[in-house]
Amino acid sequence: MSEVRKVALVTGASRGIGRAIAAALAEDLGYDILINYVGNADKAEETAEMVRTKGVQADTVQFDVGDREATHSALNAWCEAHPDTRFEVIVNNAGVTRDNLFVFLPAEDWHKVIDTSLNGFYNVTSALVQKLVRQRYGRIINVASVSGMKGTAGQTNYSAAKAGLVGATKALAQELAKRKITVNAVAPGFIHSDMTKDLPVDDLKRLVPMERFGTPEEVACAVSFLASPGASYITGEVININGGIHS
Ligand SMILES: NC(=O)c1ccc[n+]([C@@H]2O[C@H](COP(=O)([O-])OP(=O)(O)OC[C@H]3O[C@@H](n4cnc5c(N)ncnc54)[C@H](OP(=O)(O)O)[C@@H]3O)[C@@H](O)[C@H]2O)c1
């Protein structure tokens, strides 16, 4: 009989924070990684190559986390094609920004951001949670934001999506605790990635007590800890990773 492969799914892992999380879960915990992306197949394959250098297996899977049908059908197809796998970790990381003052915010930009971060959490987690319940083990980690903790002007859509994600984290943690499934979130502040590359770094870093932006690896380190067996009694928690910005 073939050995069961333990797998971690990381959404939005083609770039940035998701890529660093994929690498950390492979290196620190030896997970095989399923790398989700929406458009950047080449970047997703780059992440897969990086993960494979850690001595584990990596696959890429394209779907829009905001599309429930596409998400369920891609994940079901992957599971059917890989019956020798056991999902242990789900990292809901995919996210986008569409910043604007609320008075100018078009409905499509409101919905796009909510669909990706908040509905994406629902679509992805609902596709896999019964597997975690049946195996009585799992780690669900949601990538929120300082904007969801304190609200950020110009980001009502993003702040709402991320605050919703924090509420969902705390509620689901209570539902799944007795099944030995933990549900936690991380709330990064300013992190270097494509999402922040056009921001005025020199101005904004003055708002940060550590006087710098963080790195994707600094977020990944906390996610890797929350995914580890050592974090087994932590659930419904949010770890702020923001260089000291009050939240
Ligand atoms: N950077 C920061 O300062 C910061 C701070 C707080 C929280 N966050 C959160 O951290 C997470 C990662 O952000 P990042 O900075 O790494 O962003 P990024 O560099 O822009 O990368 C975004 C990732 O999400 C994927 N993605 C976007 N929409 C998707 C969708 N509908 N379905 C599936 N995948 C999708 C992208 O895939 P493609 O490459 O295929 O487009 C990409 O892999 C996000 O949830 C973000 O809100 C970031």
JSON list of N, CA and C in Angstrom, two decimals, residues 50 52 112 121 140 156 183-184 212 222 239:
[
{"chain": "A", "resi": 50, "resn": "MET", "atom": "N", "xyz": [10.46, 26.00, -6.15]},
{"chain": "A", "resi": 50, "resn": "MET", "atom": "CA", "xyz": [11.10, 26.39, -4.89]},
{"chain": "A", "resi": 50, "resn": "MET", "atom": "C", "xyz": [10.74, 25.40, -3.78]},
{"chain": "A", "resi": 52, "resn": "ARG", "atom": "N", "xyz": [9.79, 22.28, -4.14]},
{"chain": "A", "resi": 52, "resn": "ARG", "atom": "CA", "xyz": [10.39, 20.96, -4.38]},
{"chain": "A", "resi": 52, "resn": "ARG", "atom": "C", "xyz": [11.84, 20.90, -3.92]},
{"chain": "A", "resi": 112, "resn": "LYS", "atom": "N", "xyz": [-15.51, 42.66, -5.39]},
{"chain": "A", "resi": 112, "resn": "LYS", "atom": "CA", "xyz": [-14.28, 41.91, -5.74]},
{"chain": "A", "resi": 112, "resn": "LYS", "atom": "C", "xyz": [-13.46, 41.58, -4.50]},
{"chain": "A", "resi": 121, "resn": "PHE", "atom": "N", "xyz": [-12.59, 32.51, 1.66]},
{"chain": "A", "resi": 121, "resn": "PHE", "atom": "CA", "xyz": [-12.46, 31.68, 2.87]},
{"chain": "A", "resi": 121, "resn": "PHE", "atom": "C", "xyz": [-13.58, 30.64, 2.90]},
{"chain": "A", "resi": 140, "resn": "ILE", "atom": "N", "xyz": [-6.50, 25.36, 10.19]},
{"chain": "A", "resi": 140, "resn": "ILE", "atom": "CA", "xyz": [-6.99, 26.34, 9.23]},
{"chain": "A", "resi": 140, "resn": "ILE", "atom": "C", "xyz": [-6.41, 27.69, 9.63]},
{"chain": "A", "resi": 156, "resn": "THR", "atom": "N", "xyz": [-12.40, 50.63, 2.96]},
{"chain": "A", "resi": 156, "resn": "THR", "atom": "CA", "xyz": [-13.59, 50.09, 3.65]},
{"chain": "A", "resi": 156, "resn": "THR", "atom": "C", "xyz": [-13.90, 48.68, 3.18]},
{"chain": "A", "resi": 183, "resn": "VAL", "atom": "N", "xyz": [-8.34, 26.84, 14.33]},
{"chain": "A", "resi": 183, "resn": "VAL", "atom": "CA", "xyz": [-8.62, 27.88, 13.32]},
{"chain": "A", "resi": 183, "resn": "VAL", "atom": "C", "xyz": [-8.07, 29.19, 13.86]},
{"chain": "A", "resi": 184, "resn": "ASN", "atom": "N", "xyz": [-7.08, 29.71, 13.19]},
{"chain": "A", "resi": 184, "resn": "ASN", "atom": "CA", "xyz": [-6.42, 30.94, 13.65]},
{"chain": "A", "resi": 184, "resn": "ASN", "atom": "C", "xyz": [-6.21, 31.88, 12.48]},
{"chain": "A", "resi": 212, "resn": "ARG", "atom": "N", "xyz": [10.16, 50.05, 9.41]},
{"chain": "A", "resi": 212, "resn": "ARG", "atom": "CA", "xyz": [10.37, 49.31, 8.16]},
{"chain": "A", "resi": 212, "resn": "ARG", "atom": "C", "xyz": [9.13, 48.49, 7.85]},
{"chain": "A", "resi": 222, "resn": "ALA", "atom": "N", "xyz": [5.15, 32.82, 11.34]},
{"chain": "A", "resi": 222, "resn": "ALA", "atom": "CA", "xyz": [4.03, 32.70, 12.29]},
{"chain": "A", "resi": 222, "resn": "ALA", "atom": "C", "xyz": [3.01, 31.67, 11.79]},
{"chain": "A", "resi": 239, "resn": "ILE", "atom": "N", "xyz": [-2.78, 36.58, 15.35]},
{"chain": "A", "resi": 239, "resn": "ILE", "atom": "CA", "xyz": [-1.42, 37.08, 15.63]},
{"chain": "A", "resi": 239, "resn": "ILE", "atom": "C", "xyz": [-1.16, 38.30, 14.74]}
]
